[in-house]
């Protein structure tokens, strides 16, 4: 294997899903400015996520309905031949 190919600053980092307040801890080398106190009493860097496996529609089975009919009608009226 090549030397010095991977970063050497791996550490434990807390990732928090902001949509449902689910948090998990894993190793990462991402740079963060915020920290959070974890369940074990130690303070770890915090990364805020918009979506995770607990809130993603594919994993939860709950799909968000998007008004596609309005978009289709808008597209047809805009690009229909006059």
PDB file of N, CA and C in Angstrom:
ATOM      1  N   UNK A   1       0.828  -1.183   0.000  1.00  0.00           N
ATOM      2  CA  UNK A   1       0.000   0.000   0.000  1.00  0.00           C
ATOM      3  C   UNK A   1       0.875   1.251   0.000  1.00  0.00           C
ATOM      4  N   UNK A   2       0.357   2.318  -0.571  1.00  0.00           N
ATOM      5  CA  UNK A   2       1.091   3.569  -0.606  1.00  0.00           C
ATOM      6  C   UNK A   2       1.091   4.226   0.764  1.00  0.00           C
ATOM      7  N   UNK A   3       2.191   4.803   1.129  1.00  0.00           N
ATOM      8  CA  UNK A   3       2.282   5.514   2.397  1.00  0.00           C
ATOM      9  C   UNK A   3       1.695   6.915   2.249  1.00  0.00           C
ATOM     10  N   UNK A   4       1.133   7.431   3.330  1.00  0.00           N
ATOM     11  CA  UNK A   4       0.577   8.785   3.412  1.00  0.00           C
ATOM     12  C   UNK A   4      -0.550   9.036   2.410  1.00  0.00           C
ATOM     13  N   UNK A   5      -1.267   7.986   2.044  1.00  0.00           N
ATOM     14  CA  UNK A   5      -2.375   8.135   1.116  1.00  0.00           C
ATOM     15  C   UNK A   5      -3.654   8.549   1.837  1.00  0.00           C
ATOM     16  N   UNK A   6      -3.894   7.982   3.013  1.00  0.00           N
ATOM     17  CA  UNK A   6      -5.103   8.280   3.768  1.00  0.00           C
ATOM     18  C   UNK A   6      -4.802   9.290   4.877  1.00  0.00           C
ATOM     19  N   UNK A   7      -5.795  10.093   5.248  1.00  0.00           N
ATOM     20  CA  UNK A   7      -5.573  11.063   6.321  1.00  0.00           C
ATOM     21  C   UNK A   7      -5.273  10.366   7.648  1.00  0.00           C
ATOM     22  N   UNK A   8      -4.508  11.017   8.457  1.00  0.00           N
ATOM     23  CA  UNK A   8      -4.118  10.413   9.733  1.00  0.00           C
ATOM     24  C   UNK A   8      -4.895  11.001  10.915  1.00  0.00           C
ATOM     25  N   UNK A   9      -5.826  11.915  10.670  1.00  0.00           N
ATOM     26  CA  UNK A   9      -6.535  12.570  11.770  1.00  0.00           C
ATOM     27  C   UNK A   9      -7.936  11.987  12.004  1.00  0.00           C
ATOM     28  N   UNK A  10      -8.092  10.672  11.878  1.00  0.00           N
ATOM     29  CA  UNK A  10      -9.369  10.041  12.199  1.00  0.00           C
ATOM     30  C   UNK A  10      -9.637  10.141  13.692  1.00  0.00           C
ATOM     31  N   UNK A  11     -10.871  10.468  14.034  1.00  0.00           N
ATOM     32  CA  UNK A  11     -11.265  10.570  15.428  1.00  0.00           C
ATOM     33  C   UNK A  11     -12.763  10.308  15.501  1.00  0.00           C
ATOM     34  N   UNK A  12     -13.285  10.137  16.704  1.00  0.00           N
ATOM     35  CA  UNK A  12     -14.710   9.924  16.873  1.00  0.00           C
ATOM     36  C   UNK A  12     -15.454  11.244  16.672  1.00  0.00           C
ATOM     37  N   UNK A  13     -16.516  11.211  15.893  1.00  0.00           N
ATOM     38  CA  UNK A  13     -17.311  12.394  15.564  1.00  0.00           C
ATOM     39  C   UNK A  13     -18.785  12.032  15.726  1.00  0.00           C
ATOM     40  N   UNK A  14     -19.584  12.953  16.256  1.00  0.00           N
ATOM     41  CA  UNK A  14     -21.023  12.764  16.402  1.00  0.00           C
ATOM     42  C   UNK A  14     -21.717  13.390  15.196  1.00  0.00           C
ATOM     43  N   UNK A  15     -22.579  12.605  14.533  1.00  0.00           N
ATOM     44  CA  UNK A  15     -23.400  13.090  13.431  1.00  0.00           C
ATOM     45  C   UNK A  15     -24.835  13.187  13.944  1.00  0.00           C
ATOM     46  N   UNK A  16     -25.482  14.349  13.735  1.00  0.00           N
ATOM     47  CA  UNK A  16     -26.835  14.575  14.249  1.00  0.00           C
ATOM     48  C   UNK A  16     -27.772  14.931  13.103  1.00  0.00           C
ATOM     49  N   UNK A  17     -28.843  14.155  12.978  1.00  0.00           N
ATOM     50  CA  UNK A  17     -29.881  14.420  11.996  1.00  0.00           C
ATOM     51  C   UNK A  17     -30.784  15.508  12.573  1.00  0.00           C
ATOM     52  N   UNK A  18     -30.804  16.670  11.950  1.00  0.00           N
ATOM     53  CA  UNK A  18     -31.548  17.804  12.491  1.00  0.00           C
ATOM     54  C   UNK A  18     -33.056  17.674  12.283  1.00  0.00           C
ATOM     55  N   UNK A  19     -33.505  16.797  11.387  1.00  0.00           N
ATOM     56  CA  UNK A  19     -34.938  16.668  11.157  1.00  0.00           C
ATOM     57  C   UNK A  19     -35.640  15.853  12.234  1.00  0.00           C
ATOM     58  N   UNK A  20     -34.903  14.947  12.912  1.00  0.00           N
ATOM     59  CA  UNK A  20     -35.553  14.144  13.950  1.00  0.00           C
ATOM     60  C   UNK A  20     -34.685  13.962  15.198  1.00  0.00           C
ATOM     61  N   UNK A  21     -33.628  14.726  15.341  1.00  0.00           N
ATOM     62  CA  UNK A  21     -32.740  14.719  16.511  1.00  0.00           C
ATOM     63  C   UNK A  21     -32.098  13.363  16.792  1.00  0.00           C
ATOM     64  N   UNK A  22     -31.898  12.541  15.768  1.00  0.00           N
ATOM     65  CA  UNK A  22     -31.197  11.271  15.925  1.00  0.00           C
ATOM     66  C   UNK A  22     -29.697  11.530  15.806  1.00  0.00           C
ATOM     67  N   UNK A  23     -28.913  10.977  16.716  1.00  0.00           N
ATOM     68  CA  UNK A  23     -27.470  11.165  16.697  1.00  0.00           C
ATOM     69  C   UNK A  23     -26.770   9.821  16.733  1.00  0.00           C
ATOM     70  N   UNK A  24     -25.637   9.741  16.057  1.00  0.00           N
ATOM     71  CA  UNK A  24     -24.806   8.553  16.128  1.00  0.00           C
ATOM     72  C   UNK A  24     -23.349   8.975  16.077  1.00  0.00           C
ATOM     73  N   UNK A  25     -22.486   8.129  16.582  1.00  0.00           N
ATOM     74  CA  UNK A  25     -21.070   8.433  16.676  1.00  0.00           C
ATOM     75  C   UNK A  25     -20.299   7.439  15.817  1.00  0.00           C
ATOM     76  N   UNK A  26     -19.328   7.942  15.080  1.00  0.00           N
ATOM     77  CA  UNK A  26     -18.497   7.108  14.232  1.00  0.00           C
ATOM     78  C   UNK A  26     -17.168   7.812  14.001  1.00  0.00           C
ATOM     79  N   UNK A  27     -16.232   7.113  13.415  1.00  0.00           N
ATOM     80  CA  UNK A  27     -14.939   7.726  13.134  1.00  0.00           C
ATOM     81  C   UNK A  27     -14.995   8.502  11.827  1.00  0.00           C
ATOM     82  N   UNK A  28     -14.355   9.667  11.825  1.00  0.00           N
ATOM     83  CA  UNK A  28     -14.315  10.507  10.638  1.00  0.00           C
ATOM     84  C   UNK A  28     -13.146  11.473  10.756  1.00  0.00           C
ATOM     85  N   UNK A  29     -12.767  12.078   9.636  1.00  0.00           N
ATOM     86  CA  UNK A  29     -11.718  13.093   9.655  1.00  0.00           C
ATOM     87  C   UNK A  29     -12.261  14.442   9.182  1.00  0.00           C
ATOM     88  N   UNK A  30     -13.598  14.602   9.203  1.00  0.00           N
ATOM     89  CA  UNK A  30     -14.228  15.844   8.775  1.00  0.00           C
ATOM     90  C   UNK A  30     -13.904  16.971   9.763  1.00  0.00           C
ATOM     91  N   UNK A  31     -13.704  18.173   9.227  1.00  0.00           N
ATOM     92  CA  UNK A  31     -13.431  19.335  10.070  1.00  0.00           C
ATOM     93  C   UNK A  31     -14.753  19.929  10.558  1.00  0.00           C
ATOM     94  N   UNK A  32     -14.825  20.213  11.849  1.00  0.00           N
ATOM     95  CA  UNK A  32     -16.035  20.798  12.426  1.00  0.00           C
ATOM     96  C   UNK A  32     -15.666  21.947  13.356  1.00  0.00           C
ATOM     97  N   UNK A  33     -16.626  22.807  13.605  1.00  0.00           N
ATOM     98  CA  UNK A  33     -16.422  23.926  14.532  1.00  0.00           C
ATOM     99  C   UNK A  33     -17.177  23.719  15.830  1.00  0.00           C
ATOM    100  N   UNK A  34     -18.233  22.896  15.791  1.00  0.00           N
ATOM    101  CA  UNK A  34     -19.066  22.693  16.965  1.00  0.00           C
ATOM    102  C   UNK A  34     -18.706  21.395  17.668  1.00  0.00           C
ATOM    103  N   UNK A  35     -18.991  21.346  18.958  1.00  0.00           N
ATOM    104  CA  UNK A  35     -18.798  20.131  19.738  1.00  0.00           C
ATOM    105  C   UNK A  35     -20.070  19.848  20.519  1.00  0.00           C
ATOM    106  N   UNK A  36     -20.192  18.600  20.973  1.00  0.00           N
ATOM    107  CA  UNK A  36     -21.358  18.195  21.744  1.00  0.00           C
ATOM    108  C   UNK A  36     -20.905  17.180  22.778  1.00  0.00           C
ATOM    109  N   UNK A  37     -21.592  17.188  23.918  1.00  0.00           N
ATOM    110  CA  UNK A  37     -21.292  16.222  24.962  1.00  0.00           C
ATOM    111  C   UNK A  37     -22.093  14.959  24.682  1.00  0.00           C
ATOM    112  N   UNK A  38     -21.416  13.835  24.566  1.00  0.00           N
ATOM    113  CA  UNK A  38     -22.047  12.561  24.224  1.00  0.00           C
ATOM    114  C   UNK A  38     -22.492  11.841  25.487  1.00  0.00           C
ATOM    115  N   UNK A  39     -23.170  10.728  25.336  1.00  0.00           N
ATOM    116  CA  UNK A  39     -23.737   9.972  26.447  1.00  0.00           C
ATOM    117  C   UNK A  39     -22.685   9.466  27.429  1.00  0.00           C
ATOM    118  N   UNK A  40     -21.458   9.256  26.964  1.00  0.00           N
ATOM    119  CA  UNK A  40     -20.403   8.750  27.843  1.00  0.00           C
ATOM    120  C   UNK A  40     -19.729   9.858  28.649  1.00  0.00           C
ATOM    121  N   UNK A  41     -20.174  11.106  28.468  1.00  0.00           N
ATOM    122  CA  UNK A  41     -19.633  12.224  29.225  1.00  0.00           C
ATOM    123  C   UNK A  41     -18.499  12.947  28.523  1.00  0.00           C
ATOM    124  N   UNK A  42     -17.993  12.413  27.436  1.00  0.00           N
ATOM    125  CA  UNK A  42     -16.910  13.056  26.690  1.00  0.00           C
ATOM    126  C   UNK A  42     -17.476  14.031  25.673  1.00  0.00           C
ATOM    127  N   UNK A  43     -16.663  14.973  25.255  1.00  0.00           N
ATOM    128  CA  UNK A  43     -17.059  15.964  24.263  1.00  0.00           C
ATOM    129  C   UNK A  43     -16.441  15.591  22.916  1.00  0.00           C
ATOM    130  N   UNK A  44     -17.281  15.575  21.881  1.00  0.00           N
ATOM    131  CA  UNK A  44     -16.850  15.177  20.544  1.00  0.00           C
ATOM    132  C   UNK A  44     -17.238  16.260  19.540  1.00  0.00           C
ATOM    133  N   UNK A  45     -16.552  16.321  18.395  1.00  0.00           N
ATOM    134  CA  UNK A  45     -16.949  17.239  17.324  1.00  0.00           C
ATOM    135  C   UNK A  45     -18.342  16.860  16.806  1.00  0.00           C
ATOM    136  N   UNK A  46     -19.118  17.850  16.379  1.00  0.00           N
ATOM    137  CA  UNK A  46     -20.492  17.649  15.928  1.00  0.00           C
ATOM    138  C   UNK A  46     -20.627  18.027  14.466  1.00  0.00           C
ATOM    139  N   UNK A  47     -21.284  17.150  13.697  1.00  0.00           N
ATOM    140  CA  UNK A  47     -21.619  17.423  12.302  1.00  0.00           C
ATOM    141  C   UNK A  47     -23.132  17.346  12.197  1.00  0.00           C
ATOM    142  N   UNK A  48     -23.764  18.414  11.700  1.00  0.00           N
ATOM    143  CA  UNK A  48     -25.216  18.449  11.557  1.00  0.00           C
ATOM    144  C   UNK A  48     -25.601  17.984  10.156  1.00  0.00           C
ATOM    145  N   UNK A  49     -26.550  17.045  10.097  1.00  0.00           N
ATOM    146  CA  UNK A  49     -27.027  16.483   8.834  1.00  0.00           C
ATOM    147  C   UNK A  49     -28.463  16.917   8.586  1.00  0.00           C
ATOM    148  N   UNK A  50     -28.825  17.076   7.327  1.00  0.00           N
ATOM    149  CA  UNK A  50     -30.210  17.374   6.990  1.00  0.00           C
ATOM    150  C   UNK A  50     -31.034  16.099   6.898  1.00  0.00           C
ATOM    151  N   UNK A  51     -30.384  14.999   6.524  1.00  0.00           N
ATOM    152  CA  UNK A  51     -31.095  13.740   6.345  1.00  0.00           C
ATOM    153  C   UNK A  51     -30.152  12.591   6.665  1.00  0.00           C
ATOM    154  N   UNK A  52     -30.687  11.552   7.295  1.00  0.00           N
ATOM    155  CA  UNK A  52     -29.907  10.358   7.600  1.00  0.00           C
ATOM    156  C   UNK A  52     -30.772   9.135   7.313  1.00  0.00           C
ATOM    157  N   UNK A  53     -30.295   7.965   7.696  1.00  0.00           N
ATOM    158  CA  UNK A  53     -31.053   6.748   7.435  1.00  0.00           C
ATOM    159  C   UNK A  53     -32.345   6.689   8.249  1.00  0.00           C
ATOM    160  N   UNK A  54     -32.463   7.476   9.295  1.00  0.00           N
ATOM    161  CA  UNK A  54     -33.693   7.474  10.086  1.00  0.00           C
ATOM    162  C   UNK A  54     -34.751   8.421   9.537  1.00  0.00           C
ATOM    163  N   UNK A  55     -34.383   9.299   8.619  1.00  0.00           N
ATOM    164  CA  UNK A  55     -35.364  10.232   8.069  1.00  0.00           C
ATOM    165  C   UNK A  55     -35.480  10.153   6.545  1.00  0.00           C
ATOM    166  N   UNK A  56     -34.654   9.350   5.893  1.00  0.00           N
ATOM    167  CA  UNK A  56     -34.693   9.238   4.430  1.00  0.00           C
ATOM    168  C   UNK A  56     -35.912   8.414   4.007  1.00  0.00           C
ATOM    169  N   UNK A  57     -36.683   8.887   3.038  1.00  0.00           N
ATOM    170  CA  UNK A  57     -37.904   8.174   2.636  1.00  0.00           C
ATOM    171  C   UNK A  57     -37.656   6.742   2.163  1.00  0.00           C
ATOM    172  N   UNK A  58     -36.519   6.466   1.569  1.00  0.00           N
ATOM    173  CA  UNK A  58     -36.240   5.114   1.091  1.00  0.00           C
ATOM    174  C   UNK A  58     -36.160   4.129   2.254  1.00  0.00           C
ATOM    175  N   UNK A  59     -35.546   4.541   3.347  1.00  0.00           N
ATOM    176  CA  UNK A  59     -35.373   3.654   4.494  1.00  0.00           C
ATOM    177  C   UNK A  59     -36.579   3.632   5.422  1.00  0.00           C
ATOM    178  N   UNK A  60     -37.323   4.719   5.483  1.00  0.00           N
ATOM    179  CA  UNK A  60     -38.469   4.780   6.396  1.00  0.00           C
ATOM    180  C   UNK A  60     -39.752   4.284   5.744  1.00  0.00           C
ATOM    181  N   UNK A  61     -39.818   4.302   4.420  1.00  0.00           N
ATOM    182  CA  UNK A  61     -41.030   3.886   3.728  1.00  0.00           C
ATOM    183  C   UNK A  61     -42.075   4.971   3.644  1.00  0.00           C
ATOM    184  N   UNK A  62     -41.792   6.142   4.170  1.00  0.00           N
ATOM    185  CA  UNK A  62     -42.721   7.261   4.133  1.00  0.00           C
ATOM    186  C   UNK A  62     -42.276   8.221   3.046  1.00  0.00           C
ATOM    187  N   UNK A  63     -43.056   8.304   2.011  1.00  0.00           N
ATOM    188  CA  UNK A  63     -42.702   9.173   0.895  1.00  0.00           C
ATOM    189  C   UNK A  63     -43.396  10.521   1.056  1.00  0.00           C
ATOM    190  N   UNK A  64     -42.683  11.564   0.723  1.00  0.00           N
ATOM    191  CA  UNK A  64     -43.276  12.894   0.726  1.00  0.00           C
ATOM    192  C   UNK A  64     -43.892  13.128  -0.646  1.00  0.00           C
ATOM    193  N   UNK A  65     -45.140  13.530  -0.650  1.00  0.00           N
ATOM    194  CA  UNK A  65     -45.814  13.781  -1.914  1.00  0.00           C
ATOM    195  C   UNK A  65     -45.469  15.176  -2.408  1.00  0.00           C
ATOM    196  N   UNK A  66     -45.123  15.237  -3.671  1.00  0.00           N
ATOM    197  CA  UNK A  66     -44.784  16.501  -4.296  1.00  0.00           C
ATOM    198  C   UNK A  66     -45.857  16.804  -5.323  1.00  0.00           C
ATOM    199  N   UNK A  67     -46.257  18.038  -5.418  1.00  0.00           N
ATOM    200  CA  UNK A  67     -47.295  18.451  -6.349  1.00  0.00           C
ATOM    201  C   UNK A  67     -46.725  18.422  -7.768  1.00  0.00           C
ATOM    202  N   UNK A  68     -46.730  17.237  -8.388  1.00  0.00           N
ATOM    203  CA  UNK A  68     -46.184  17.124  -9.736  1.00  0.00           C
ATOM    204  C   UNK A  68     -47.205  17.555 -10.779  1.00  0.00           C
ATOM    205  N   UNK A  69     -48.489  17.434 -10.468  1.00  0.00           N
ATOM    206  CA  UNK A  69     -49.507  17.820 -11.439  1.00  0.00           C
ATOM    207  C   UNK A  69     -49.398  19.306 -11.755  1.00  0.00           C
ATOM    208  N   UNK A  70     -49.184  20.117 -10.757  1.00  0.00           N
ATOM    209  CA  UNK A  70     -49.037  21.545 -10.993  1.00  0.00           C
ATOM    210  C   UNK A  70     -47.800  21.858 -11.823  1.00  0.00           C
ATOM    211  N   UNK A  71     -46.742  21.139 -11.594  1.00  0.00           N
ATOM    212  CA  UNK A  71     -45.514  21.343 -12.365  1.00  0.00           C
ATOM    213  C   UNK A  71     -45.702  20.938 -13.814  1.00  0.00           C
ATOM    214  N   UNK A  72     -46.398  19.834 -14.041  1.00  0.00           N
ATOM    215  CA  UNK A  72     -46.614  19.355 -15.410  1.00  0.00           C
ATOM    216  C   UNK A  72     -47.477  20.341 -16.176  1.00  0.00           C
ATOM    217  N   UNK A  73     -48.539  20.820 -15.560  1.00  0.00           N
ATOM    218  CA  UNK A  73     -49.415  21.799 -16.218  1.00  0.00           C
ATOM    219  C   UNK A  73     -48.652  23.081 -16.531  1.00  0.00           C
ATOM    220  N   UNK A  74     -47.830  23.512 -15.607  1.00  0.00           N
ATOM    221  CA  UNK A  74     -47.037  24.712 -15.816  1.00  0.00           C
ATOM    222  C   UNK A  74     -46.066  24.530 -16.985  1.00  0.00           C
ATOM    223  N   UNK A  75     -45.460  23.346 -17.064  1.00  0.00           N
ATOM    224  CA  UNK A  75     -44.537  23.042 -18.159  1.00  0.00           C
ATOM    225  C   UNK A  75     -45.278  23.041 -19.500  1.00  0.00           C
ATOM    226  N   UNK A  76     -46.432  22.404 -19.543  1.00  0.00           N
ATOM    227  CA  UNK A  76     -47.195  22.320 -20.800  1.00  0.00           C
ATOM    228  C   UNK A  76     -47.661  23.692 -21.273  1.00  0.00           C
ATOM    229  N   UNK A  77     -48.111  24.538 -20.334  1.00  0.00           N
ATOM    230  CA  UNK A  77     -48.559  25.861 -20.756  1.00  0.00           C
ATOM    231  C   UNK A  77     -47.385  26.725 -21.210  1.00  0.00           C
ATOM    232  N   UNK A  78     -46.225  26.547 -20.600  1.00  0.00           N
ATOM    233  CA  UNK A  78     -45.071  27.350 -20.969  1.00  0.00           C
ATOM    234  C   UNK A  78     -44.510  26.950 -22.341  1.00  0.00           C
ATOM    235  N   UNK A  79     -44.462  25.648 -22.615  1.00  0.00           N
ATOM    236  CA  UNK A  79     -43.795  25.172 -23.845  1.00  0.00           C
ATOM    237  C   UNK A  79     -44.751  24.604 -24.879  1.00  0.00           C
ATOM    238  N   UNK A  80     -46.045  24.856 -24.739  1.00  0.00           N
ATOM    239  CA  UNK A  80     -46.986  24.362 -25.751  1.00  0.00           C
ATOM    240  C   UNK A  80     -46.864  25.229 -26.995  1.00  0.00           C
ATOM    241  N   UNK A  81     -47.146  24.592 -28.147  1.00  0.00           N
ATOM    242  CA  UNK A  81     -47.087  25.327 -29.416  1.00  0.00           C
ATOM    243  C   UNK A  81     -48.300  26.230 -29.516  1.00  0.00           C
ATOM    244  N   UNK A  82     -48.054  27.445 -29.900  1.00  0.00           N
ATOM    245  CA  UNK A  82     -49.119  28.438 -29.962  1.00  0.00           C
ATOM    246  C   UNK A  82     -49.628  28.581 -31.363  1.00  0.00           C
TER     247      UNK A  82
END
